């Protein structure tokens, strides 16, 4: 029998390598061959394996961790956002308008001007923009500026093209905001966004491949080696396959086809065909590209007051339901997925929405047992005792976005009040109940994919203003890192493949500029990645694409 000689392609040595394997938690050196970890141990024994073609990286005492797994990342949208006006850092409506004015000077009349990422919570006066702000910037272009989540602001040109005027009724599950005279003011919430968005030209394959290239580089800067990309249309899944076939895919992608609750122009029968006709189900693929769960959505979010809650928002006399699918239909949809072998991840931000989703998942688990099912609640802001009990019993995962705590949790006190705010994203409670927990960014619905802001938030529960939100829900550093590495692999059935650095597992590694387990709590958010390694190949390194530290090794 032929046994392949052990000659690594890559050796890391003289470091503090956190394997996340309890049997051998920290080692100074490891070796990777053919994309897999083949040896762990001391410097001398691992370096002795190196051959003439082995790349050796001297960590010089730096720390390394398993490649980070962002288990809810809209990667295509990240690339698209990098191609539009970035509004994340705007601190006033006037700053946004000036960026629109600049873009209008270089954009042919009639073409759309698009910006993404604004958040009124960062504005000095905290006010929402309207068409009256945008109109002076251009009268020759339709303009759409997308809030970080669930609200767009458009100019008068875009409203006219969309056919929205004072007589246009609010669509089901959405709202057209109006001024004191009853005229649309340009703010479109929830499903109302579709009226303008459907007029924008959809990107073709060439554009989507360019978006993916930009996005791969962006997330590699943060040590991310795996993502779950949720809510994809068929043409977007084809773009991933084309990227893979072209040899451009530099991270591991688990794709969630969009199912019910997303696209107004797709009928229920068409969406059911998406689950039935291809003859596939969750898990198809390899270590690079894999089909995951079906993505569904029930409600919106808290800051635009579109999450489906039991009680009204602060300052509101009643709750308006902005639900994205007929709630009674859940009892049709979930059995179909269970029967066909699909996992399902459901977007639920409100406590009421989460109860509805978990109730039906529990019914399906009892009536149509499938022991290998890996269903999940995406976001899970405010679980009730009922939801927690059933999630624990049926092992329904909570897919959390801890960086939301950092970037926007101060708005919770405004929107849901102090009592509910301190129950937000209860990681400690989920873990104590034995519920699988994974962590993610949900970019582009937040500012950045940076997982170290998420780790900081899980450990300290502090936001960017220094406020502490739900201190009783803080978790340990090891638990937080597990949720950002191995935790995601449970969701995608890849526990034996990646998430920890063990012999036989994938050689995906992030080299850090300091030790995550040694720095003070307040410095976790400032950790930088020096290099990102996927399958033993360095796919990003600091200094190779920007000034500063020399390339590693």
Short mmCIF file of C-alpha atoms in Angstrom, two decimals:
data_model
loop_
_atom_site.label_atom_id
_atom_site.label_comp_id
_atom_site.label_asym_id
_atom_site.label_seq_id
_atom_site.Cartn_x
_atom_site.Cartn_y
_atom_site.Cartn_z
CA UNK A 1 0.00 0.00 0.00
CA UNK A 2 1.37 3.40 -1.01
CA UNK A 3 1.68 5.88 1.86
CA UNK A 4 2.25 9.48 0.85
CA UNK A 5 5.33 11.06 2.36
CA UNK A 6 4.64 13.71 4.96
CA UNK A 7 6.14 16.87 3.49
CA UNK A 8 4.05 19.89 4.49
CA UNK A 9 3.19 22.72 2.14
CA UNK A 10 3.10 25.13 5.09
CA UNK A 11 4.57 25.20 8.58
CA UNK A 12 3.70 27.70 11.29
CA UNK A 13 6.13 27.79 14.22
CA UNK A 14 7.21 29.79 17.28
CA UNK A 15 3.68 30.83 18.06
CA UNK A 16 0.77 30.44 20.42
CA UNK A 17 -1.66 28.43 18.31
CA UNK A 18 -5.06 27.99 19.90
CA UNK A 19 -6.45 24.83 18.33
CA UNK A 20 -9.86 24.98 20.10
CA UNK A 21 -9.41 21.23 20.67
CA UNK A 22 -9.70 20.51 24.38
CA UNK A 23 -7.28 17.57 24.11
CA UNK A 24 -4.43 19.79 22.89
CA UNK A 25 -5.55 23.35 23.25
CA UNK A 26 -2.33 25.30 22.62
CA UNK A 27 0.70 24.32 20.54
CA UNK A 28 3.66 26.34 19.23
CA UNK A 29 3.69 24.81 15.73
CA UNK A 30 1.57 23.05 13.13
CA UNK A 31 1.97 21.71 9.61
CA UNK A 32 -0.48 21.69 6.71
CA UNK A 33 -0.31 19.45 3.64
CA UNK A 34 -2.80 19.21 0.77
CA UNK A 35 -5.08 21.61 2.59
CA UNK A 36 -5.28 19.64 5.85
CA UNK A 37 -3.58 19.83 9.21
CA UNK A 38 -1.11 16.93 9.29
CA UNK A 39 0.94 17.62 12.42
CA UNK A 40 0.81 19.59 15.66
CA UNK A 41 3.57 19.90 18.23
CA UNK A 42 6.81 21.57 19.23
CA UNK A 43 8.85 23.81 16.99
CA UNK A 44 11.70 21.41 16.38
CA UNK A 45 9.58 18.37 15.54
CA UNK A 46 7.30 20.27 13.18
CA UNK A 47 10.07 22.19 11.42
CA UNK A 48 11.92 18.90 10.90
CA UNK A 49 9.07 17.83 8.58
CA UNK A 50 9.68 20.73 6.17
CA UNK A 51 11.02 20.05 2.72
CA UNK A 52 12.61 22.33 0.09
CA UNK A 53 9.19 23.52 -1.11
CA UNK A 54 7.65 24.08 2.32
CA UNK A 55 6.75 27.65 3.19
CA UNK A 56 7.61 28.36 6.80
CA UNK A 57 6.03 31.23 8.72
CA UNK A 58 7.77 32.28 11.90
CA UNK A 59 5.00 33.57 14.13
CA UNK A 60 7.51 35.27 16.40
CA UNK A 61 5.35 34.62 19.44
CA UNK A 62 2.13 35.79 17.81
CA UNK A 63 -1.14 33.96 18.29
CA UNK A 64 -3.11 32.00 15.72
CA UNK A 65 -6.66 30.66 15.86
CA UNK A 66 -8.84 28.54 13.58
CA UNK A 67 -10.20 30.44 10.59
CA UNK A 68 -13.30 32.37 11.59
CA UNK A 69 -16.74 31.22 10.42
CA UNK A 70 -19.25 34.01 9.76
CA UNK A 71 -22.47 32.01 9.78
CA UNK A 72 -24.72 34.75 8.35
CA UNK A 73 -22.96 36.99 5.86
CA UNK A 74 -24.50 38.55 2.73
CA UNK A 75 -21.26 38.28 0.82
CA UNK A 76 -22.61 39.26 -2.58
CA UNK A 77 -24.14 42.36 -1.02
CA UNK A 78 -20.77 43.15 0.58
CA UNK A 79 -19.22 43.23 -2.87
CA UNK A 80 -22.11 45.25 -4.26
CA UNK A 81 -21.82 47.72 -1.38
CA UNK A 82 -18.12 48.19 -2.07
CA UNK A 83 -19.18 49.20 -5.59
CA UNK A 84 -21.68 51.86 -4.39
CA UNK A 85 -21.51 54.91 -2.14
CA UNK A 86 -20.53 53.72 1.32
CA UNK A 87 -22.55 55.55 3.96
CA UNK A 88 -21.43 53.72 7.12
CA UNK A 89 -19.23 56.53 8.34
CA UNK A 90 -21.59 59.41 7.56
CA UNK A 91 -22.40 61.42 10.66
CA UNK A 92 -25.07 63.64 9.18
CA UNK A 93 -27.67 63.73 6.44
CA UNK A 94 -25.67 66.55 4.85
CA UNK A 95 -22.62 64.27 4.47
CA UNK A 96 -24.74 61.72 2.61
CA UNK A 97 -26.20 64.36 0.32
CA UNK A 98 -22.73 65.66 -0.56
CA UNK A 99 -21.63 62.14 -1.54
CA UNK A 100 -24.70 61.87 -3.77
CA UNK A 101 -23.90 65.23 -5.34
CA UNK A 102 -20.34 64.10 -6.10
CA UNK A 103 -21.51 60.82 -7.63
CA UNK A 104 -24.09 62.64 -9.76
CA UNK A 105 -21.35 64.65 -11.46
CA UNK A 106 -19.79 61.46 -12.86
CA UNK A 107 -22.96 59.45 -13.53
CA UNK A 108 -24.83 59.68 -16.86
CA UNK A 109 -28.31 61.20 -16.46
CA UNK A 110 -31.03 58.63 -15.88
CA UNK A 111 -28.76 56.04 -14.25
CA UNK A 112 -29.41 55.04 -10.64
CA UNK A 113 -27.26 56.41 -7.86
CA UNK A 114 -27.06 53.91 -5.02
CA UNK A 115 -25.66 54.19 -1.51
CA UNK A 116 -25.71 51.75 1.39
CA UNK A 117 -25.22 51.59 5.13
CA UNK A 118 -26.59 54.79 6.69
CA UNK A 119 -27.82 54.75 10.27
CA UNK A 120 -29.60 57.75 11.77
CA UNK A 121 -28.33 56.64 15.17
CA UNK A 122 -24.87 57.90 14.15
CA UNK A 123 -26.10 61.29 12.95
CA UNK A 124 -25.41 64.24 15.21
CA UNK A 125 -29.08 65.21 15.20
CA UNK A 126 -30.47 61.66 14.93
CA UNK A 127 -32.98 62.58 12.24
CA UNK A 128 -34.06 60.48 9.27
CA UNK A 129 -33.27 61.77 5.74
CA UNK A 130 -36.08 62.47 3.26
CA UNK A 131 -36.47 63.21 -0.44
CA UNK A 132 -36.35 66.90 0.41
CA UNK A 133 -32.72 66.41 1.47
CA UNK A 134 -31.80 64.40 -1.62
CA UNK A 135 -33.54 66.42 -4.31
CA UNK A 136 -31.10 69.39 -4.33
CA UNK A 137 -28.22 66.97 -5.06
CA UNK A 138 -29.64 65.88 -8.43
CA UNK A 139 -32.80 66.11 -10.47
CA UNK A 140 -31.36 63.99 -13.28
CA UNK A 141 -30.91 60.66 -11.51
CA UNK A 142 -33.07 58.33 -9.44
CA UNK A 143 -31.38 58.01 -6.04
CA UNK A 144 -31.80 55.23 -3.50
CA UNK A 145 -29.88 55.22 -0.20
CA UNK A 146 -30.31 52.01 1.76
CA UNK A 147 -30.32 52.14 5.52
CA UNK A 148 -28.27 49.38 7.18
CA UNK A 149 -31.55 47.50 7.60
CA UNK A 150 -35.13 47.53 6.35
CA UNK A 151 -35.60 51.16 5.23
CA UNK A 152 -34.64 53.04 2.06
CA UNK A 153 -34.77 56.74 1.31
CA UNK A 154 -35.29 57.77 -2.31
CA UNK A 155 -35.50 61.08 -4.13
CA UNK A 156 -38.47 62.49 -6.01
CA UNK A 157 -37.22 61.13 -9.35
CA UNK A 158 -37.21 57.59 -7.92
CA UNK A 159 -40.66 58.03 -6.38
CA UNK A 160 -42.03 59.16 -9.73
CA UNK A 161 -40.49 56.20 -11.56
CA UNK A 162 -41.93 53.85 -8.92
CA UNK A 163 -45.40 55.35 -9.35
CA UNK A 164 -45.63 56.40 -5.72
CA UNK A 165 -47.72 59.46 -4.95
CA UNK A 166 -50.10 60.65 -2.23
CA UNK A 167 -52.78 58.24 -3.45
CA UNK A 168 -50.57 55.13 -3.29
CA UNK A 169 -51.67 52.86 -0.43
CA UNK A 170 -49.18 51.22 1.90
CA UNK A 171 -48.34 47.71 0.68
CA UNK A 172 -49.03 44.77 2.94
CA UNK A 173 -46.13 44.44 5.35
CA UNK A 174 -44.71 47.87 4.58
CA UNK A 175 -45.17 51.61 4.92
CA UNK A 176 -44.70 54.66 2.70
CA UNK A 177 -43.79 57.47 5.06
CA UNK A 178 -45.50 60.79 4.43
CA UNK A 179 -45.03 64.41 5.37
CA UNK A 180 -47.55 66.62 7.13
CA UNK A 181 -49.35 67.28 3.82
CA UNK A 182 -49.80 63.58 3.11
CA UNK A 183 -47.18 63.49 0.36
CA UNK A 184 -44.61 60.62 0.33
CA UNK A 185 -41.42 61.91 1.94
CA UNK A 186 -39.10 59.36 0.31
CA UNK A 187 -38.79 56.92 3.22
CA UNK A 188 -39.89 53.40 2.29
CA UNK A 189 -40.09 50.79 5.04
CA UNK A 190 -40.09 46.99 4.85
CA UNK A 191 -42.01 45.69 1.81
CA UNK A 192 -42.53 49.24 0.49
CA UNK A 193 -38.85 49.20 -0.54
CA UNK A 194 -39.66 46.82 -3.38
CA UNK A 195 -41.46 49.49 -5.43
CA UNK A 196 -38.19 51.30 -6.10
CA UNK A 197 -35.74 48.41 -5.82
CA UNK A 198 -37.43 46.36 -8.52
CA UNK A 199 -36.71 49.18 -11.01
CA UNK A 200 -32.96 48.98 -10.48
CA UNK A 201 -31.08 46.93 -13.07
CA UNK A 202 -30.15 43.52 -11.68
CA UNK A 203 -26.47 42.66 -11.88
CA UNK A 204 -25.49 40.05 -14.42
CA UNK A 205 -23.02 37.22 -13.96
CA UNK A 206 -20.02 39.42 -14.79
CA UNK A 207 -21.01 41.98 -12.15
CA UNK A 208 -21.71 39.34 -9.52
CA UNK A 209 -18.33 37.70 -10.08
CA UNK A 210 -16.70 41.10 -9.58
CA UNK A 211 -18.72 41.60 -6.37
CA UNK A 212 -17.56 38.24 -5.05
CA UNK A 213 -13.91 39.03 -5.72
CA UNK A 214 -14.22 42.27 -3.78
CA UNK A 215 -16.06 40.52 -0.96
CA UNK A 216 -13.56 37.66 -0.58
CA UNK A 217 -10.74 40.17 -0.08
CA UNK A 218 -12.83 42.24 2.35
CA UNK A 219 -13.69 39.40 4.72
CA UNK A 220 -10.22 37.82 4.54
CA UNK A 221 -8.93 41.03 6.14
CA UNK A 222 -10.70 39.85 9.30
CA UNK A 223 -9.54 36.24 9.34
CA UNK A 224 -12.82 34.91 7.94
CA UNK A 225 -12.37 31.67 6.04
CA UNK A 226 -15.96 30.35 5.92
CA UNK A 227 -19.35 31.99 5.49
CA UNK A 228 -23.00 31.09 5.28
CA UNK A 229 -24.57 33.26 2.56
CA UNK A 230 -28.34 33.49 3.20
CA UNK A 231 -31.28 34.21 0.95
CA UNK A 232 -29.88 33.60 -2.54
CA UNK A 233 -31.80 33.55 -5.81
CA UNK A 234 -30.90 30.87 -8.37
CA UNK A 235 -28.81 33.26 -10.47
CA UNK A 236 -26.79 34.21 -7.40
CA UNK A 237 -26.09 30.57 -6.60
CA UNK A 238 -24.92 30.16 -10.20
CA UNK A 239 -22.51 33.06 -9.69
CA UNK A 240 -20.91 31.20 -6.79
CA UNK A 241 -20.57 28.08 -8.89
CA UNK A 242 -19.01 30.11 -11.70
CA UNK A 243 -16.57 31.65 -9.20
CA UNK A 244 -15.67 28.17 -7.97
CA UNK A 245 -15.23 26.81 -11.49
CA UNK A 246 -13.00 29.75 -12.40
CA UNK A 247 -10.73 29.00 -9.44
CA UNK A 248 -11.55 32.32 -7.78
CA UNK A 249 -13.30 31.01 -4.66
CA UNK A 250 -10.88 31.62 -1.79
CA UNK A 251 -13.20 30.89 1.11
CA UNK A 252 -15.65 28.17 2.02
CA UNK A 253 -19.24 29.09 1.23
CA UNK A 254 -22.44 27.46 2.45
CA UNK A 255 -25.36 28.78 0.39
CA UNK A 256 -28.93 29.22 1.66
CA UNK A 257 -31.50 29.43 -1.16
CA UNK A 258 -34.12 32.12 -0.61
CA UNK A 259 -37.49 30.60 0.17
CA UNK A 260 -40.67 32.19 1.56
CA UNK A 261 -40.73 35.72 2.92
CA UNK A 262 -38.30 37.44 0.56
CA UNK A 263 -39.32 38.31 -2.95
CA UNK A 264 -42.71 39.80 -3.69
CA UNK A 265 -42.51 38.90 -7.37
CA UNK A 266 -42.24 35.17 -6.75
CA UNK A 267 -45.38 33.13 -6.19
CA UNK A 268 -45.79 30.46 -3.53
CA UNK A 269 -45.91 27.70 -6.16
CA UNK A 270 -42.67 28.90 -7.70
CA UNK A 271 -40.93 28.92 -4.32
CA UNK A 272 -42.18 25.42 -3.51
CA UNK A 273 -40.74 24.26 -6.84
CA UNK A 274 -37.40 25.70 -5.75
CA UNK A 275 -37.38 23.21 -2.87
CA UNK A 276 -38.84 20.23 -4.74
CA UNK A 277 -37.74 20.21 -8.36
CA UNK A 278 -33.93 20.19 -8.20
CA UNK A 279 -33.95 16.88 -6.32
CA UNK A 280 -31.39 18.09 -3.80
CA UNK A 281 -31.45 19.03 -0.13
CA UNK A 282 -29.22 20.53 2.55
CA UNK A 283 -25.65 19.29 2.56
CA UNK A 284 -24.90 18.81 -1.14
CA UNK A 285 -21.39 19.95 -2.06
CA UNK A 286 -17.79 19.75 -0.94
CA UNK A 287 -15.45 21.54 1.43
CA UNK A 288 -15.53 24.70 -0.72
CA UNK A 289 -19.11 25.11 -1.90
CA UNK A 290 -22.12 23.54 -0.26
CA UNK A 291 -25.90 23.92 -0.32
CA UNK A 292 -27.24 24.71 3.13
CA UNK A 293 -30.62 25.43 4.65
CA UNK A 294 -33.54 27.19 3.03
CA UNK A 295 -33.80 30.81 4.19
CA UNK A 296 -37.15 32.19 5.30
CA UNK A 297 -38.16 35.46 6.93
CA UNK A 298 -41.11 36.40 9.10
CA UNK A 299 -40.56 39.96 10.27
CA UNK A 300 -38.24 42.96 10.10
CA UNK A 301 -36.15 44.60 12.81
CA UNK A 302 -36.47 46.70 15.94
CA UNK A 303 -35.04 50.04 14.83
CA UNK A 304 -37.56 50.48 11.98
CA UNK A 305 -40.30 49.08 14.29
CA UNK A 306 -40.94 46.14 11.96
CA UNK A 307 -40.01 43.22 14.24
CA UNK A 308 -43.14 41.27 15.23
CA UNK A 309 -43.39 41.82 18.98
CA UNK A 310 -46.05 41.00 21.56
CA UNK A 311 -46.19 44.57 22.79
CA UNK A 312 -45.91 47.91 20.96
CA UNK A 313 -42.71 49.87 20.62
CA UNK A 314 -41.87 52.71 22.95
CA UNK A 315 -43.95 55.73 21.99
CA UNK A 316 -46.37 53.70 19.84
CA UNK A 317 -49.92 53.12 20.98
CA UNK A 318 -50.31 49.88 19.05
CA UNK A 319 -48.22 47.34 17.21
CA UNK A 320 -48.37 47.27 13.40
CA UNK A 321 -47.42 43.89 11.93
CA UNK A 322 -44.96 44.18 9.03
CA UNK A 323 -44.71 40.46 8.46
CA UNK A 324 -43.12 39.16 5.30
CA UNK A 325 -45.23 36.04 4.82
CA UNK A 326 -48.70 34.82 5.80
CA UNK A 327 -48.18 33.47 9.31
CA UNK A 328 -50.74 30.69 8.88
CA UNK A 329 -48.69 29.41 5.93
CA UNK A 330 -45.80 28.36 8.19
CA UNK A 331 -47.68 25.13 8.87
CA UNK A 332 -47.57 24.38 5.14
CA UNK A 333 -44.02 25.43 4.49
CA UNK A 334 -42.12 23.68 7.29
CA UNK A 335 -43.51 20.16 6.70
CA UNK A 336 -42.52 20.47 3.04
CA UNK A 337 -38.92 21.25 4.02
CA UNK A 338 -38.85 18.47 6.60
CA UNK A 339 -40.20 15.94 4.14
CA UNK A 340 -37.64 16.87 1.47
CA UNK A 341 -34.61 16.88 3.78
CA UNK A 342 -34.07 20.62 3.90
CA UNK A 343 -32.92 22.46 6.98
CA UNK A 344 -34.59 25.83 7.44
CA UNK A 345 -33.25 29.06 8.92
CA UNK A 346 -35.93 31.61 9.76
CA UNK A 347 -35.33 35.33 10.28
CA UNK A 348 -37.11 36.25 13.53
CA UNK A 349 -36.32 39.42 15.44
CA UNK A 350 -39.49 39.90 17.46
CA UNK A 351 -40.46 37.70 20.40
CA UNK A 352 -43.85 36.93 18.82
CA UNK A 353 -42.25 35.99 15.48
CA UNK A 354 -39.77 33.69 17.23
CA UNK A 355 -42.53 31.91 19.17
CA UNK A 356 -44.48 31.30 15.95
CA UNK A 357 -41.46 29.90 14.15
CA UNK A 358 -40.30 27.71 17.02
CA UNK A 359 -43.81 26.40 17.64
CA UNK A 360 -44.06 25.14 14.06
CA UNK A 361 -40.51 23.74 14.08
CA UNK A 362 -41.37 21.83 17.24
CA UNK A 363 -44.61 20.51 15.74
CA UNK A 364 -42.73 19.30 12.67
CA UNK A 365 -40.06 17.65 14.82
CA UNK A 366 -42.75 15.75 16.76
CA UNK A 367 -44.95 14.81 13.81
CA UNK A 368 -42.25 14.17 11.19
CA UNK A 369 -39.12 13.16 13.15
CA UNK A 370 -35.84 13.69 11.33
CA UNK A 371 -32.97 13.31 13.80
CA UNK A 372 -30.44 14.95 11.50
CA UNK A 373 -32.43 18.20 11.08
CA UNK A 374 -30.45 21.37 11.80
CA UNK A 375 -33.04 24.13 11.84
CA UNK A 376 -32.22 27.58 13.17
CA UNK A 377 -33.63 30.88 14.33
CA UNK A 378 -31.72 33.75 12.75
CA UNK A 379 -31.33 36.77 15.07
CA UNK A 380 -33.46 35.53 18.00
CA UNK A 381 -33.46 38.87 19.82
CA UNK A 382 -35.98 38.22 22.61
CA UNK A 383 -36.73 34.51 23.15
CA UNK A 384 -39.59 33.72 25.50
CA UNK A 385 -39.37 30.83 28.00
CA UNK A 386 -41.58 28.88 25.60
CA UNK A 387 -39.16 29.40 22.72
CA UNK A 388 -36.14 28.50 24.84
CA UNK A 389 -37.69 25.27 26.06
CA UNK A 390 -38.55 24.09 22.57
CA UNK A 391 -35.25 25.20 21.02
CA UNK A 392 -33.38 23.20 23.65
CA UNK A 393 -35.60 20.13 23.31
CA UNK A 394 -35.39 20.01 19.51
CA UNK A 395 -31.88 21.46 19.12
CA UNK A 396 -32.92 24.48 17.11
CA UNK A 397 -29.88 26.73 16.80
CA UNK A 398 -29.67 30.45 17.55
CA UNK A 399 -27.72 32.32 14.87
CA UNK A 400 -26.66 35.53 16.63
CA UNK A 401 -25.10 38.77 15.39
CA UNK A 402 -23.23 40.10 18.43
CA UNK A 403 -21.78 43.08 16.56
CA UNK A 404 -25.33 44.49 16.54
CA UNK A 405 -24.78 44.98 20.27
CA UNK A 406 -21.72 47.08 19.49
CA UNK A 407 -23.07 49.16 16.63
CA UNK A 408 -26.71 49.83 17.40
CA UNK A 409 -27.83 48.63 20.81
CA UNK A 410 -28.26 52.18 22.14
CA UNK A 411 -31.27 52.42 19.81
CA UNK A 412 -32.90 49.52 21.66
CA UNK A 413 -33.55 51.65 24.72
CA UNK A 414 -35.32 54.16 22.49
CA UNK A 415 -37.34 51.53 20.63
CA UNK A 416 -38.19 48.73 23.09
CA UNK A 417 -37.42 50.22 26.51
CA UNK A 418 -34.88 49.25 29.15
CA UNK A 419 -36.42 45.95 30.29
CA UNK A 420 -36.57 44.45 26.81
CA UNK A 421 -33.25 45.99 25.77
CA UNK A 422 -31.39 44.18 28.55
CA UNK A 423 -32.80 40.85 27.30
CA UNK A 424 -31.39 41.40 23.78
CA UNK A 425 -29.48 38.56 22.07
CA UNK A 426 -29.16 36.50 25.27
CA UNK A 427 -26.10 34.40 24.48
CA UNK A 428 -25.59 33.24 28.09
CA UNK A 429 -29.21 32.10 28.34
CA UNK A 430 -29.08 30.23 25.06
CA UNK A 431 -25.88 28.40 26.02
CA UNK A 432 -27.09 27.59 29.53
CA UNK A 433 -30.19 26.00 28.04
CA UNK A 434 -28.04 23.77 25.79
CA UNK A 435 -29.09 25.52 22.59
CA UNK A 436 -26.52 25.51 19.76
CA UNK A 437 -25.18 29.05 19.25
CA UNK A 438 -23.36 30.42 16.22
CA UNK A 439 -22.07 33.94 15.67
CA UNK A 440 -22.13 36.08 12.58
CA UNK A 441 -22.05 39.64 11.29
CA UNK A 442 -25.08 39.83 8.98
CA UNK A 443 -23.28 42.37 6.83
CA UNK A 444 -24.55 44.34 5.01
CA UNK A 445 -27.16 44.86 7.72
CA UNK A 446 -24.40 46.19 9.94
CA UNK A 447 -21.28 48.25 9.49
CA UNK A 448 -18.52 45.68 9.20
CA UNK A 449 -17.86 41.92 9.11
CA UNK A 450 -15.17 42.41 11.77
CA UNK A 451 -15.60 39.39 14.11
CA UNK A 452 -13.47 40.92 16.84
CA UNK A 453 -16.14 43.53 17.47
CA UNK A 454 -18.56 40.63 17.83
CA UNK A 455 -16.24 38.76 20.19
CA UNK A 456 -15.81 41.93 22.24
CA UNK A 457 -19.58 42.34 22.43
CA UNK A 458 -20.17 38.76 23.54
CA UNK A 459 -17.57 39.04 26.29
CA UNK A 460 -18.24 42.60 27.53
CA UNK A 461 -21.80 43.36 26.30
CA UNK A 462 -20.62 46.92 25.65
CA UNK A 463 -21.60 49.05 22.67
CA UNK A 464 -19.59 51.71 20.86
CA UNK A 465 -20.73 54.32 23.39
CA UNK A 466 -19.58 52.24 26.35
CA UNK A 467 -23.12 51.35 27.46
CA UNK A 468 -23.55 47.87 28.89
CA UNK A 469 -26.50 45.98 27.46
CA UNK A 470 -27.71 42.92 29.33
CA UNK A 471 -24.55 42.27 31.39
CA UNK A 472 -26.01 38.99 32.67
CA UNK A 473 -25.78 37.65 29.10
CA UNK A 474 -21.98 37.96 28.81
CA UNK A 475 -20.12 34.74 27.97
CA UNK A 476 -16.51 33.60 28.29
CA UNK A 477 -13.83 34.15 25.67
CA UNK A 478 -13.60 30.45 24.85
CA UNK A 479 -17.38 30.22 24.41
CA UNK A 480 -17.39 33.32 22.21
CA UNK A 481 -14.59 32.07 19.96
CA UNK A 482 -16.24 28.65 19.71
CA UNK A 483 -19.39 30.35 18.43
CA UNK A 484 -17.30 32.09 15.74
CA UNK A 485 -15.43 28.94 14.69
CA UNK A 486 -16.71 25.46 15.52
CA UNK A 487 -20.23 26.67 16.35
CA UNK A 488 -21.05 27.33 12.72
CA UNK A 489 -19.93 23.87 11.67
CA UNK A 490 -22.79 22.29 13.63
CA UNK A 491 -25.21 24.33 11.57
CA UNK A 492 -23.68 23.10 8.29
CA UNK A 493 -22.94 19.50 9.35
CA UNK A 494 -19.20 20.06 9.07
CA UNK A 495 -18.08 19.35 12.63
CA UNK A 496 -15.61 16.75 11.46
CA UNK A 497 -14.21 18.99 8.74
CA UNK A 498 -13.26 22.36 10.22
CA UNK A 499 -13.72 24.79 13.09
CA UNK A 500 -10.83 23.46 15.19
CA UNK A 501 -7.19 22.82 14.30
CA UNK A 502 -6.89 19.05 14.59
CA UNK A 503 -5.03 16.52 12.49
CA UNK A 504 -7.14 15.69 9.47
CA UNK A 505 -9.20 18.89 9.55
CA UNK A 506 -8.92 21.75 7.09
CA UNK A 507 -5.90 24.00 7.42
CA UNK A 508 -7.80 27.27 7.84
CA UNK A 509 -6.00 29.68 10.18
CA UNK A 510 -6.03 33.34 11.20
CA UNK A 511 -2.75 34.81 12.44
CA UNK A 512 -3.33 37.67 14.89
CA UNK A 513 -1.23 40.63 15.94
CA UNK A 514 -1.86 39.80 19.59
CA UNK A 515 -3.30 36.99 21.67
CA UNK A 516 -7.10 37.01 21.89
CA UNK A 517 -6.94 35.07 25.16
CA UNK A 518 -4.33 37.36 26.76
CA UNK A 519 -5.29 40.95 25.95
CA UNK A 520 -7.53 42.94 28.33
CA UNK A 521 -11.24 42.78 27.54
CA UNK A 522 -11.31 46.31 26.18
CA UNK A 523 -8.62 45.46 23.59
CA UNK A 524 -10.43 42.50 22.00
CA UNK A 525 -12.18 44.86 19.58
CA UNK A 526 -8.82 46.24 18.42
CA UNK A 527 -7.25 42.91 17.44
CA UNK A 528 -5.90 42.92 13.88
CA UNK A 529 -5.35 39.97 11.56
CA UNK A 530 -1.86 39.67 10.12
CA UNK A 531 -2.62 36.82 7.74
CA UNK A 532 -5.50 34.59 6.69
CA UNK A 533 -4.79 31.03 5.56
CA UNK A 534 -7.30 28.84 3.74
CA UNK A 535 -6.36 25.23 3.08
CA UNK A 536 -2.71 25.94 3.79
CA UNK A 537 -2.53 28.88 1.36
CA UNK A 538 -2.10 32.46 2.46
CA UNK A 539 -5.01 34.30 0.86
CA UNK A 540 -4.50 37.64 2.60
CA UNK A 541 -1.66 39.20 4.53
CA UNK A 542 -1.18 42.59 6.05
CA UNK A 543 1.42 44.56 4.18
CA UNK A 544 0.80 42.79 0.89
CA UNK A 545 -2.07 45.12 -0.09
CA UNK A 546 -1.47 48.11 2.12
CA UNK A 547 1.25 49.88 3.99
CA UNK A 548 2.43 48.81 7.41
CA UNK A 549 3.60 45.45 8.66
CA UNK A 550 5.76 43.39 6.35
CA UNK A 551 4.22 40.25 4.83
CA UNK A 552 4.29 37.27 7.17
CA UNK A 553 6.99 34.68 6.87
#
